[in-house]
Amino acid sequence: MASLVCTLQHHQDDVNWCAFSGQMLATCSGDKTLRIYNTDDFSELPFSPLSGHGYSVHCCCFSSCGQFLTSCSTDATTVVWSMVTGEIEAVLEHPGRSPVRICALSPDSVHLVSGASDGSLALWDFPSKQLRRTGAVSDTTMVACSFSPCSQVFVTGSTYGDLRLWDLNMNQLHAEKNAHDLGVSCCTFAPAILSGGQVVQFNLASCGQDSHLKIWAINKFSSGAYRMQLLHTLSDHSAPVLSCAYSSDGQLLVSGSVDKTVIIYDAKNVLLLYTLSQHERYVTTCSFSPTSPLIATGSMDKTVNIWRLEDGCSGNGGKSLPVESAQTSREGRASAGRLKLLVSDWSEDDVSEWLAEEGLGGLVGKFKANNIDGTELLGLTKETLASELHIESVGLRSKLLRKVEDIKNDSVCSGVPDEFLCPITRELMREPVTAADGYSYERQAIESWINTKNRSSPMTNLPLLTTLLTPNHTLKMAIGRWKASQ
């Protein structure tokens, strides 16, 4: 469930971007200002608003430590702000003095990229604030940029509709032309790095004026070559999609659209979870908090909505809003079942849906008539199926019991679910984090492993391309739900 926590209404013009750090939320607007909020209670910080740009502020992003904020504007500058004092640390003038539409910091905060209306790019050394490289794509406007989780490459998107992969020397490694018909709006890397054999893979989400949200695989081969492959095209929005963002654990993906809605997806299974309809105009930006289950969405209605994703165990003071759930496929229902964790918690309706998905829809009437819920389902035998439910077909009884046995094996009815156990310690995780190999571990265990095992993956034995660890909030909430059910 998604609940509206609060609505921030301080901007006087369109909200163009919002970004979270561990303790703050930054928003920027056509009113030339940035506003900074404390994420504990969403009160505005004493030095907010920040006024230093001469024209509309298009984008903002925090450094990984949260001590600095960068913002870019039509005034052709990218400004670096101190989040301790609210003062300007540096003003970076874009080469050619073209309006800057997008800026992005690498996850390690070593590099900053700014992209402009004339198609030019500037790569800055962030610690020294010095210009290192420039590049350009002619006859277009740069509107999207995202660094890979390893900080070594980045992708740009333009109004021309192309997605381009660059290295830190401003060499184009790959160009995916016509990625979005009529233009790209936004792009964002998933936080995980997947390694296997001779290939390293990143996932990238992009959206555009074609009303599509797309998920790509970017593969790096041992030869150094890159290939970009389209994995999924999501067409749930009815108008151009203006923004997209992954959660810090990569489990969720959110998008905002001209159709005034926000859609939250299960990124792993590519399933629509919720549609939020609270903004009165175009949704221009969306962002996940890296430290709590919060989403910020900004709009041309001049507001920023803060949403909390509930874990299903305890209520929250936020106002619950109706959300439109997707019609679930077989995979979608399996995911929803896992959210409940214990099959014994299933209601009669849950059992009926499961029967339909398993091709046993003809039994729904019998099960409803006998009030079969999850607990009853797990206790079924050949005898009860024949004598009490009057299922005469031996084959049908056997098929049903095989299905029940499958969910017993897949469920957490006996012992701790394997996915809740740290692969290193084989103990229930308290602070799960996702490493560069895509697996989740107990923070203390993987930190100790990295410090003593020469940065190899505990699961694959391949080198970890980065030692950055991302909190897996989705997994932590699932573990909390399971513990509460015991």
CSV table of C-alpha atoms in Angstrom, one decimal:
chain,number,residue,atom,x,y,z
A,1,MET,CA,0.0,0.0,0.0
A,2,ALA,CA,1.1,3.6,-0.7
A,3,SER,CA,0.1,6.4,1.7
A,4,LEU,CA,0.4,10.1,1.2
A,5,VAL,CA,2.6,11.5,4.0
A,6,CYS,CA,2.4,15.2,3.1
A,7,THR,CA,2.3,17.7,0.2
A,8,LEU,CA,4.9,20.4,0.0
A,9,GLN,CA,3.6,23.6,-1.6
A,10,HIS,CA,6.4,26.1,-1.3
A,11,HIS,CA,7.4,26.5,-4.9
A,12,GLN,CA,5.8,29.3,-7.0
A,13,ASP,CA,6.3,27.6,-10.4
A,14,ASP,CA,6.6,24.1,-12.0
A,15,VAL,CA,8.6,21.6,-9.9
A,16,ASN,CA,11.3,20.3,-12.3
A,17,TRP,CA,13.3,17.8,-10.2
A,18,CYS,CA,13.6,16.3,-6.7
A,19,ALA,CA,16.4,14.3,-5.1
A,20,PHE,CA,17.0,12.6,-1.8
A,21,SER,CA,20.1,12.2,0.3
A,22,GLY,CA,20.2,10.1,3.5
A,23,GLN,CA,18.6,12.9,5.6
A,24,MET,CA,17.4,15.6,3.1
A,25,LEU,CA,15.1,16.2,0.2
A,26,ALA,CA,16.0,18.8,-2.4
A,27,THR,CA,13.5,20.2,-5.0
A,28,CYS,CA,14.0,22.7,-7.7
A,29,SER,CA,11.7,24.8,-9.8
A,30,GLY,CA,11.0,27.2,-12.6
A,31,ASP,CA,10.8,29.8,-9.8
A,32,LYS,CA,14.7,29.9,-9.9
A,33,THR,CA,15.0,28.4,-6.4
A,34,LEU,CA,15.9,25.1,-4.7
A,35,ARG,CA,14.2,24.1,-1.4
A,36,ILE,CA,15.8,21.7,1.1
A,37,TYR,CA,13.8,19.6,3.6
A,38,ASN,CA,14.6,17.5,6.6
A,39,THR,CA,13.2,14.0,5.8
A,40,ASP,CA,12.4,13.3,9.4
A,41,ASP,CA,9.4,15.7,9.4
A,42,PHE,CA,9.8,17.4,6.0
A,43,SER,CA,10.3,20.8,7.6
A,44,GLU,CA,12.3,23.2,5.6
A,45,LEU,CA,15.9,23.8,6.7
A,46,PRO,CA,16.9,27.2,8.0
A,47,PHE,CA,19.0,28.1,4.9
A,48,SER,CA,16.2,27.1,2.4
A,49,PRO,CA,15.3,28.3,-0.2
A,50,LEU,CA,18.5,28.5,-2.1
A,51,SER,CA,18.6,31.4,-4.5
A,52,GLY,CA,21.6,31.6,-6.8
A,53,HIS,CA,20.4,30.9,-10.3
A,54,GLY,CA,19.1,33.6,-12.6
A,55,TYR,CA,16.6,31.4,-14.5
A,56,SER,CA,14.7,28.1,-14.1
A,57,VAL,CA,16.5,25.3,-12.2
A,58,HIS,CA,16.1,22.1,-14.2
A,59,CYS,CA,17.9,19.4,-12.2
A,60,CYS,CA,19.6,18.8,-8.8
A,61,CYS,CA,21.5,15.9,-7.3
A,62,PHE,CA,23.3,15.1,-4.0
A,63,SER,CA,26.9,13.9,-3.6
A,64,SER,CA,27.0,10.4,-2.1
A,65,CYS,CA,28.0,11.7,1.3
A,66,GLY,CA,25.1,14.2,1.3
A,67,GLN,CA,27.3,17.2,2.1
A,68,PHE,CA,27.0,18.8,-1.4
A,69,LEU,CA,24.1,19.5,-3.8
A,70,THR,CA,24.5,20.4,-7.4
A,71,SER,CA,22.0,22.1,-9.5
A,72,CYS,CA,21.8,23.3,-13.1
A,73,SER,CA,19.9,26.0,-14.9
A,74,THR,CA,18.9,27.9,-18.0
A,75,ASP,CA,21.5,30.5,-16.8
A,76,ALA,CA,24.2,28.2,-18.3
A,77,THR,CA,25.7,27.3,-14.9
A,78,THR,CA,25.9,24.3,-12.6
A,79,VAL,CA,26.1,25.4,-9.0
A,80,VAL,CA,27.6,23.4,-6.1
A,81,TRP,CA,26.0,24.1,-2.7
A,82,SER,CA,27.1,23.2,0.8
A,83,MET,CA,24.5,21.3,2.6
A,84,VAL,CA,26.0,22.3,5.9
A,85,THR,CA,25.7,26.1,5.4
A,86,GLY,CA,23.5,26.5,2.3
A,87,GLU,CA,26.3,28.6,0.7
A,88,ILE,CA,27.6,28.3,-2.8
A,89,GLU,CA,30.8,26.3,-3.0
A,90,ALA,CA,31.4,26.8,-6.8
A,91,VAL,CA,29.7,28.0,-10.0
A,92,LEU,CA,30.6,25.9,-13.0
A,93,GLU,CA,30.0,27.8,-16.3
A,94,HIS,CA,29.1,25.5,-19.1
A,95,PRO,CA,31.3,25.7,-22.2
A,96,GLY,CA,29.6,27.7,-24.8
A,97,ARG,CA,27.3,29.3,-22.2
A,98,SER,CA,24.3,27.2,-23.4
A,99,PRO,CA,21.4,26.5,-21.0
A,100,VAL,CA,22.2,23.5,-18.9
A,101,ARG,CA,19.3,21.0,-18.8
A,102,ILE,CA,20.7,18.1,-16.9
A,103,CYS,CA,23.5,17.3,-14.4
A,104,ALA,CA,24.5,14.0,-12.7
A,105,LEU,CA,27.1,13.0,-10.1
A,106,SER,CA,28.9,9.6,-10.2
A,107,PRO,CA,28.1,7.3,-7.3
A,108,ASP,CA,31.7,7.8,-6.0
A,109,SER,CA,31.3,11.6,-6.3
A,110,VAL,CA,34.5,11.9,-8.3
A,111,HIS,CA,32.9,13.1,-11.6
A,112,LEU,CA,30.0,15.5,-12.5
A,113,VAL,CA,28.4,15.6,-16.0
A,114,SER,CA,26.4,18.5,-17.2
A,115,GLY,CA,24.4,18.5,-20.5
A,116,ALA,CA,23.1,21.5,-22.4
A,117,SER,CA,20.5,22.7,-24.9
A,118,ASP,CA,23.0,22.7,-27.7
A,119,GLY,CA,23.8,19.0,-27.3
A,120,SER,CA,27.1,19.7,-25.5
A,121,LEU,CA,28.4,17.8,-22.5
A,122,ALA,CA,30.9,18.8,-19.9
A,123,LEU,CA,32.7,16.3,-17.6
A,124,TRP,CA,34.0,17.9,-14.4
A,125,ASP,CA,36.3,16.6,-11.7
A,126,PHE,CA,34.0,17.1,-8.7
A,127,PRO,CA,36.5,17.4,-5.9
A,128,SER,CA,38.5,20.1,-7.7
A,129,LYS,CA,35.6,21.6,-9.6
A,130,GLN,CA,37.8,21.6,-12.8
A,131,LEU,CA,36.6,20.9,-16.3
A,132,ARG,CA,38.2,17.6,-17.6
A,133,ARG,CA,36.5,16.8,-20.9
A,134,THR,CA,33.9,18.0,-23.3
A,135,GLY,CA,31.8,16.2,-25.9
A,136,ALA,CA,28.7,16.9,-28.0
A,137,VAL,CA,25.9,15.4,-30.1
A,138,SER,CA,24.9,17.8,-32.8
A,139,ASP,CA,21.4,19.1,-33.5
A,140,THR,CA,19.8,18.0,-30.2
A,141,THR,CA,19.3,18.9,-26.6
A,142,MET,CA,20.7,16.9,-23.7
A,143,VAL,CA,17.9,16.2,-21.2
A,144,ALA,CA,18.9,13.0,-19.4
A,145,CYS,CA,22.0,11.5,-17.8
A,146,SER,CA,22.9,8.8,-15.4
A,147,PHE,CA,26.1,7.2,-14.2
A,148,SER,CA,26.6,3.4,-14.0
A,149,PRO,CA,26.8,2.1,-10.4
A,150,CYS,CA,30.6,1.5,-11.0
A,151,SER,CA,31.0,5.2,-11.8
A,152,GLN,CA,33.1,4.4,-14.9
A,153,VAL,CA,30.5,5.0,-17.7
A,154,PHE,CA,27.4,7.1,-18.1
A,155,VAL,CA,24.4,7.3,-20.4
A,156,THR,CA,22.9,10.4,-21.9
A,157,GLY,CA,19.5,10.9,-23.5
A,158,SER,CA,18.4,13.6,-25.8
A,159,THR,CA,15.4,15.2,-27.5
A,160,TYR,CA,16.6,13.4,-30.7
A,161,GLY,CA,15.5,10.1,-29.1
A,162,ASP,CA,18.8,8.5,-28.7
A,163,LEU,CA,20.6,6.9,-25.7
A,164,ARG,CA,24.4,7.1,-25.8
A,165,LEU,CA,27.0,5.4,-23.6
A,166,TRP,CA,30.2,7.3,-22.8
A,167,ASP,CA,33.4,6.6,-20.9
A,168,LEU,CA,35.2,9.1,-18.7
A,169,ASN,CA,37.4,10.1,-21.7
A,170,MET,CA,34.2,11.2,-23.5
A,171,ASN,CA,34.5,8.3,-26.0
A,172,GLN,CA,31.1,7.1,-27.3
A,173,LEU,CA,31.0,3.4,-26.5
A,174,HIS,CA,27.5,2.8,-27.9
A,175,ALA,CA,24.7,4.7,-29.5
A,176,GLU,CA,21.1,3.4,-29.4
A,177,LYS,CA,19.3,5.6,-31.9
A,178,ASN,CA,15.6,6.0,-31.8
A,179,ALA,CA,15.4,4.5,-28.3
A,180,HIS,CA,12.3,6.6,-27.8
A,181,ASP,CA,10.4,8.1,-30.7
A,182,LEU,CA,10.0,11.8,-30.4
A,183,GLY,CA,12.6,12.1,-27.7
A,184,VAL,CA,14.0,10.8,-24.4
A,185,SER,CA,12.8,12.4,-21.1
A,186,CYS,CA,14.8,10.6,-18.5
A,187,CYS,CA,17.2,7.7,-17.9
A,188,THR,CA,18.5,6.0,-14.7
A,189,PHE,CA,20.7,3.0,-14.0
A,190,ALA,CA,19.7,0.2,-11.6
A,191,PRO,CA,22.1,0.0,-8.7
A,192,ALA,CA,23.2,-3.6,-9.2
A,193,ILE,CA,26.1,-4.8,-11.3
A,194,LEU,CA,25.6,-8.3,-12.6
A,195,SER,CA,28.7,-10.4,-13.4
A,196,GLY,CA,28.8,-13.7,-15.1
A,197,GLY,CA,31.5,-15.4,-17.2
A,198,GLN,CA,33.0,-12.9,-19.6
A,199,VAL,CA,30.1,-10.4,-19.3
A,200,VAL,CA,29.3,-7.6,-16.9
A,201,GLN,CA,25.8,-6.3,-17.1
A,202,PHE,CA,24.0,-3.2,-16.0
A,203,ASN,CA,20.3,-2.5,-16.3
A,204,LEU,CA,19.0,0.9,-17.4
A,205,ALA,CA,15.5,2.4,-17.4
A,206,SER,CA,14.5,5.1,-19.8
A,207,CYS,CA,11.3,7.0,-20.7
A,208,GLY,CA,10.2,9.4,-23.3
A,209,GLN,CA,7.7,11.2,-25.4
A,210,ASP,CA,6.5,7.9,-26.9
A,211,SER,CA,4.6,7.2,-23.6
A,212,HIS,CA,6.8,4.2,-22.9
A,213,LEU,CA,9.0,3.2,-20.0
A,214,LYS,CA,11.8,0.9,-21.3
A,215,ILE,CA,14.3,-1.4,-19.5
A,216,TRP,CA,17.6,-2.1,-21.1
A,217,ALA,CA,20.5,-4.4,-20.5
A,218,ILE,CA,23.9,-2.9,-21.1
A,219,ASN,CA,26.5,-5.7,-21.5
A,220,LYS,CA,30.3,-5.2,-21.3
A,221,PHE,CA,32.3,-8.0,-22.8
A,222,SER,CA,35.8,-9.0,-21.9
A,223,SER,CA,37.0,-7.5,-25.2
A,224,GLY,CA,35.9,-4.1,-24.0
A,225,ALA,CA,32.9,-3.9,-26.4
A,226,TYR,CA,29.5,-2.9,-25.2
A,227,ARG,CA,26.1,-4.0,-26.4
A,228,MET,CA,22.7,-2.6,-25.5
A,229,GLN,CA,19.6,-4.8,-25.5
A,230,LEU,CA,16.0,-3.9,-24.9
A,231,LEU,CA,14.5,-6.2,-22.3
A,232,HIS,CA,11.0,-4.7,-21.6
A,233,THR,CA,8.7,-2.0,-22.9
A,234,LEU,CA,6.1,-0.9,-20.4
A,235,SER,CA,3.1,0.9,-21.9
A,236,ASP,CA,0.9,1.6,-18.8
A,237,HIS,CA,1.0,5.4,-19.1
A,238,SER,CA,-1.4,7.0,-21.5
A,239,ALA,CA,0.8,10.0,-22.3
A,240,PRO,CA,4.5,10.9,-22.5
A,241,VAL,CA,6.5,9.6,-19.5
A,242,LEU,CA,8.7,12.4,-18.1
A,243,SER,CA,10.6,10.7,-15.3
A,244,CYS,CA,11.7,7.4,-13.9
A,245,ALA,CA,13.8,6.2,-10.9
A,246,TYR,CA,14.9,3.0,-9.3
A,247,SER,CA,14.8,2.4,-5.5
A,248,SER,CA,18.2,2.1,-3.9
A,249,ASP,CA,18.0,-1.7,-3.7
A,250,GLY,CA,16.8,-1.9,-7.3
A,251,GLN,CA,13.6,-3.8,-6.4
A,252,LEU,CA,11.2,-1.0,-7.4
A,253,LEU,CA,10.9,1.3,-10.3
A,254,VAL,CA,8.7,4.5,-10.4
A,255,SER,CA,7.6,6.6,-13.3
A,256,GLY,CA,5.7,9.9,-13.7
A,257,SER,CA,3.8,11.1,-16.7
A,258,VAL,CA,1.9,13.8,-18.5
A,259,ASP,CA,-1.2,11.7,-17.7
A,260,LYS,CA,-0.8,13.1,-14.1
A,261,THR,CA,-0.2,9.6,-12.6
A,262,VAL,CA,2.7,7.9,-10.8
A,263,ILE,CA,3.2,4.2,-11.4
A,264,ILE,CA,5.2,2.0,-9.1
A,265,TYR,CA,6.6,-1.3,-10.5
A,266,ASP,CA,8.2,-4.4,-9.2
A,267,ALA,CA,11.4,-4.0,-11.1
A,268,LYS,CA,12.6,-7.5,-10.8
A,269,ASN,CA,9.4,-9.1,-12.1
A,270,VAL,CA,8.3,-6.1,-14.2
A,271,LEU,CA,4.9,-5.9,-12.7
A,272,LEU,CA,2.7,-2.9,-12.1
A,273,LEU,CA,2.1,-2.6,-8.3
A,274,TYR,CA,0.4,0.8,-7.8
A,275,THR,CA,-1.0,3.7,-9.7
A,276,LEU,CA,-1.1,7.0,-7.7
A,277,SER,CA,-3.4,9.8,-9.0
A,278,GLN,CA,-2.9,12.8,-6.7
A,279,HIS,CA,-1.3,15.5,-8.9
A,280,GLU,CA,-3.4,17.9,-10.8
A,281,ARG,CA,-1.0,18.5,-13.6
A,282,TYR,CA,2.0,16.7,-15.4
A,283,VAL,CA,4.2,14.7,-13.1
A,284,THR,CA,7.7,15.9,-13.9
A,285,THR,CA,9.9,14.1,-11.4
A,286,CYS,CA,10.1,11.2,-9.0
A,287,SER,CA,12.7,10.0,-6.6
A,288,PHE,CA,13.2,7.2,-4.0
A,289,SER,CA,14.8,7.9,-0.6
A,290,PRO,CA,17.9,5.8,-0.1
A,291,THR,CA,17.3,5.2,3.6
A,292,SER,CA,13.6,4.9,4.1
A,293,PRO,CA,10.5,3.6,2.1
A,294,LEU,CA,9.6,7.1,0.8
A,295,ILE,CA,9.0,8.4,-2.7
A,296,ALA,CA,8.9,12.1,-3.7
A,297,THR,CA,6.9,13.1,-6.8
A,298,GLY,CA,7.0,16.6,-8.3
A,299,SER,CA,4.6,18.2,-10.7
A,300,MET,CA,3.7,21.2,-12.8
A,301,ASP,CA,1.0,21.8,-10.2
A,302,LYS,CA,3.8,23.4,-8.1
A,303,THR,CA,3.6,20.7,-5.5
A,304,VAL,CA,5.8,17.8,-4.2
A,305,ASN,CA,4.0,14.8,-2.8
A,306,ILE,CA,5.7,12.5,-0.3
A,307,TRP,CA,4.6,8.9,-0.3
A,308,ARG,CA,5.3,6.1,2.1
A,309,LEU,CA,5.3,2.5,0.9
A,310,GLU,CA,3.8,0.5,3.8
A,311,ASP,CA,5.3,-2.8,4.8
A,312,GLY,CA,1.9,-4.4,5.5
A,313,CYS,CA,2.5,-5.0,9.2
A,314,SER,CA,1.8,-1.8,11.0
A,315,GLY,CA,-0.2,1.3,10.1
A,316,ASN,CA,1.2,4.8,9.5
A,317,GLY,CA,0.0,8.2,10.3
A,318,GLY,CA,-0.1,9.0,6.6
A,319,LYS,CA,-3.4,9.2,4.7
A,320,SER,CA,-4.1,6.0,2.8
A,321,LEU,CA,-5.2,6.7,-0.8
A,322,PRO,CA,-6.9,4.4,-3.2
A,323,VAL,CA,-4.4,2.9,-5.6
A,324,GLU,CA,-5.1,1.0,-8.8
A,325,SER,CA,-3.6,-2.5,-8.7
A,326,ALA,CA,-2.7,-4.2,-12.0
A,327,GLN,CA,-4.4,-7.3,-13.1
A,328,THR,CA,-1.9,-9.8,-12.0
A,329,SER,CA,-0.3,-12.4,-14.1
A,330,ARG,CA,0.7,-15.8,-12.8
A,331,GLU,CA,4.1,-14.3,-11.9
A,332,GLY,CA,2.4,-11.2,-10.4
A,333,ARG,CA,0.2,-13.3,-8.1
A,334,ALA,CA,3.2,-15.3,-7.0
A,335,SER,CA,4.9,-12.0,-6.0
A,336,ALA,CA,1.8,-10.8,-4.2
A,337,GLY,CA,1.7,-14.2,-2.4
A,338,ARG,CA,5.3,-13.8,-1.3
A,339,LEU,CA,4.4,-10.4,0.2
A,340,LYS,CA,2.2,-12.3,2.6
A,341,LEU,CA,5.1,-14.7,3.1
A,342,LEU,CA,3.0,-17.4,4.8
A,343,VAL,CA,0.6,-19.4,2.7
A,344,SER,CA,-1.3,-20.1,5.9
A,345,ASP,CA,-2.2,-16.3,5.9
A,346,TRP,CA,-4.0,-16.6,2.6
A,347,SER,CA,-7.7,-15.7,2.6
A,348,GLU,CA,-10.3,-17.7,0.7
A,349,ASP,CA,-10.1,-15.1,-2.1
A,350,ASP,CA,-6.3,-15.6,-2.3
A,351,VAL,CA,-6.8,-19.3,-2.6
A,352,SER,CA,-9.3,-18.8,-5.4
A,353,GLU,CA,-6.9,-16.6,-7.3
A,354,TRP,CA,-4.2,-19.1,-6.9
A,355,LEU,CA,-6.4,-21.9,-8.2
A,356,ALA,CA,-7.3,-19.8,-11.3
A,357,GLU,CA,-3.6,-19.0,-12.0
A,358,GLU,CA,-2.6,-22.7,-11.7
A,359,GLY,CA,-5.2,-23.7,-14.3
A,360,LEU,CA,-7.6,-25.1,-11.6
A,361,GLY,CA,-10.3,-22.4,-11.9
A,362,GLY,CA,-13.0,-25.1,-12.1
A,363,LEU,CA,-12.4,-25.9,-8.4
A,364,VAL,CA,-13.0,-22.4,-7.2
A,365,GLY,CA,-16.7,-23.0,-6.5
A,366,LYS,CA,-16.1,-26.1,-4.5
A,367,PHE,CA,-13.3,-24.4,-2.5
A,368,LYS,CA,-15.5,-21.3,-1.7
A,369,ALA,CA,-18.4,-23.5,-0.7
A,370,ASN,CA,-16.2,-25.2,1.8
A,371,ASN,CA,-14.5,-22.0,3.0
A,372,ILE,CA,-11.0,-23.2,2.1
A,373,ASP,CA,-8.4,-20.6,3.1
A,374,GLY,CA,-4.6,-20.9,3.2
A,375,THR,CA,-4.5,-23.1,6.3
A,376,GLU,CA,-7.1,-25.5,5.0
A,377,LEU,CA,-5.3,-25.6,1.6
A,378,LEU,CA,-2.1,-26.8,3.3
A,379,GLY,CA,-4.0,-29.6,5.1
A,380,LEU,CA,-5.7,-31.1,2.1
A,381,THR,CA,-5.2,-34.8,1.4
A,382,LYS,CA,-6.4,-37.2,-1.2
A,383,GLU,CA,-9.1,-38.4,1.2
A,384,THR,CA,-10.5,-34.9,2.0
A,385,LEU,CA,-10.5,-34.0,-1.7
A,386,ALA,CA,-12.5,-37.1,-2.5
A,387,SER,CA,-14.9,-37.3,0.5
A,388,GLU,CA,-15.4,-33.7,1.5
A,389,LEU,CA,-14.8,-31.7,-1.7
A,390,HIS,CA,-16.2,-34.5,-3.9
A,391,ILE,CA,-13.4,-34.2,-6.5
A,392,GLU,CA,-13.9,-37.4,-8.4
A,393,SER,CA,-11.1,-37.2,-10.9
A,394,VAL,CA,-8.0,-39.0,-9.6
A,395,GLY,CA,-5.8,-37.0,-12.0
A,396,LEU,CA,-7.3,-33.7,-10.9
A,397,ARG,CA,-6.8,-34.6,-7.2
A,398,SER,CA,-3.1,-35.6,-7.9
A,399,LYS,CA,-2.5,-32.4,-9.9
A,400,LEU,CA,-3.9,-30.3,-7.1
A,401,LEU,CA,-1.9,-32.0,-4.4
A,402,ARG,CA,1.3,-31.6,-6.5
A,403,LYS,CA,0.6,-27.8,-6.7
A,404,VAL,CA,0.0,-27.7,-3.0
A,405,GLU,CA,3.3,-29.5,-2.4
A,406,ASP,CA,5.1,-27.0,-4.6
A,407,ILE,CA,3.9,-24.0,-2.6
A,408,LYS,CA,4.8,-25.8,0.6
A,409,ASN,CA,8.3,-26.2,-0.7
A,410,ASP,CA,8.4,-22.6,-1.9
A,411,SER,CA,6.8,-21.1,1.2
A,412,VAL,CA,8.2,-20.2,4.6
A,413,CYS,CA,5.9,-22.5,6.6
A,414,SER,CA,8.9,-24.4,7.9
A,415,GLY,CA,11.9,-22.5,9.1
A,416,VAL,CA,13.4,-19.2,7.8
A,417,PRO,CA,13.0,-18.4,4.1
A,418,ASP,CA,16.4,-19.0,2.4
A,419,GLU,CA,16.3,-15.5,0.8
A,420,PHE,CA,16.2,-14.0,4.3
A,421,LEU,CA,19.5,-15.7,5.3
A,422,CYS,CA,22.8,-14.1,4.7
A,423,PRO,CA,24.8,-16.3,2.2
A,424,ILE,CA,27.9,-15.8,4.3
A,425,THR,CA,26.7,-16.4,7.8
A,426,ARG,CA,23.5,-18.3,7.0
A,427,GLU,CA,21.7,-16.3,9.7
A,428,LEU,CA,18.6,-14.1,9.5
A,429,MET,CA,19.7,-10.7,8.1
A,430,ARG,CA,19.1,-7.6,10.2
A,431,GLU,CA,20.7,-5.0,7.9
A,432,PRO,CA,20.6,-6.5,4.4
A,433,VAL,CA,22.6,-4.7,1.7
A,434,THR,CA,23.1,-5.4,-2.0
A,435,ALA,CA,26.6,-5.7,-3.3
A,436,ALA,CA,28.0,-5.2,-6.8
A,437,ASP,CA,27.4,-8.9,-7.6
A,438,GLY,CA,23.7,-8.4,-7.2
A,439,TYR,CA,23.3,-10.5,-4.1
A,440,SER,CA,22.1,-9.4,-0.7
A,441,TYR,CA,24.2,-9.9,2.5
A,442,GLU,CA,24.2,-8.9,6.1
A,443,ARG,CA,26.1,-5.6,6.2
A,444,GLN,CA,28.6,-6.6,8.8
A,445,ALA,CA,29.3,-9.9,7.1
A,446,ILE,CA,30.0,-8.5,3.6
A,447,GLU,CA,32.0,-5.6,4.9
A,448,SER,CA,34.2,-8.1,6.8
A,449,TRP,CA,34.4,-10.3,3.7
A,450,ILE,CA,35.5,-7.4,1.5
A,451,ASN,CA,38.2,-6.4,4.0
A,452,THR,CA,39.7,-9.9,4.2
A,453,LYS,CA,38.9,-11.6,0.9
A,454,ASN,CA,40.4,-9.3,-1.7
A,455,ARG,CA,37.1,-7.9,-3.0
A,456,SER,CA,35.8,-11.1,-4.5
A,457,SER,CA,32.1,-12.1,-4.6
A,458,PRO,CA,31.1,-14.7,-2.0
A,459,MET,CA,28.7,-16.1,-4.5
A,460,THR,CA,30.5,-16.0,-7.8
A,461,ASN,CA,34.2,-15.7,-6.8
A,462,LEU,CA,34.5,-13.0,-9.4
A,463,PRO,CA,36.1,-9.6,-8.5
A,464,LEU,CA,33.6,-7.0,-7.2
A,465,LEU,CA,33.8,-4.0,-9.5
A,466,THR,CA,33.0,-1.7,-6.6
A,467,THR,CA,32.7,-2.1,-2.9
A,468,LEU,CA,29.7,0.2,-2.6
A,469,LEU,CA,26.9,-1.4,-0.6
A,470,THR,CA,23.2,-0.4,-1.1
A,471,PRO,CA,20.7,-0.9,1.7
A,472,ASN,CA,18.0,-3.4,0.6
A,473,HIS,CA,14.9,-1.8,2.2
A,474,THR,CA,12.5,-4.1,0.3
A,475,LEU,CA,14.1,-7.2,1.7
A,476,LYS,CA,14.3,-5.7,5.2
A,477,MET,CA,10.6,-4.9,5.2
A,478,ALA,CA,9.8,-8.5,4.0
A,479,ILE,CA,11.9,-9.9,6.9
A,480,GLY,CA,10.0,-7.7,9.3
A,481,ARG,CA,6.7,-8.9,8.0
A,482,TRP,CA,7.8,-12.5,8.3
A,483,LYS,CA,9.0,-12.0,11.9
A,484,ALA,CA,5.7,-10.3,12.8
A,485,SER,CA,3.8,-13.3,11.5
A,486,GLN,CA,5.7,-15.9,13.6
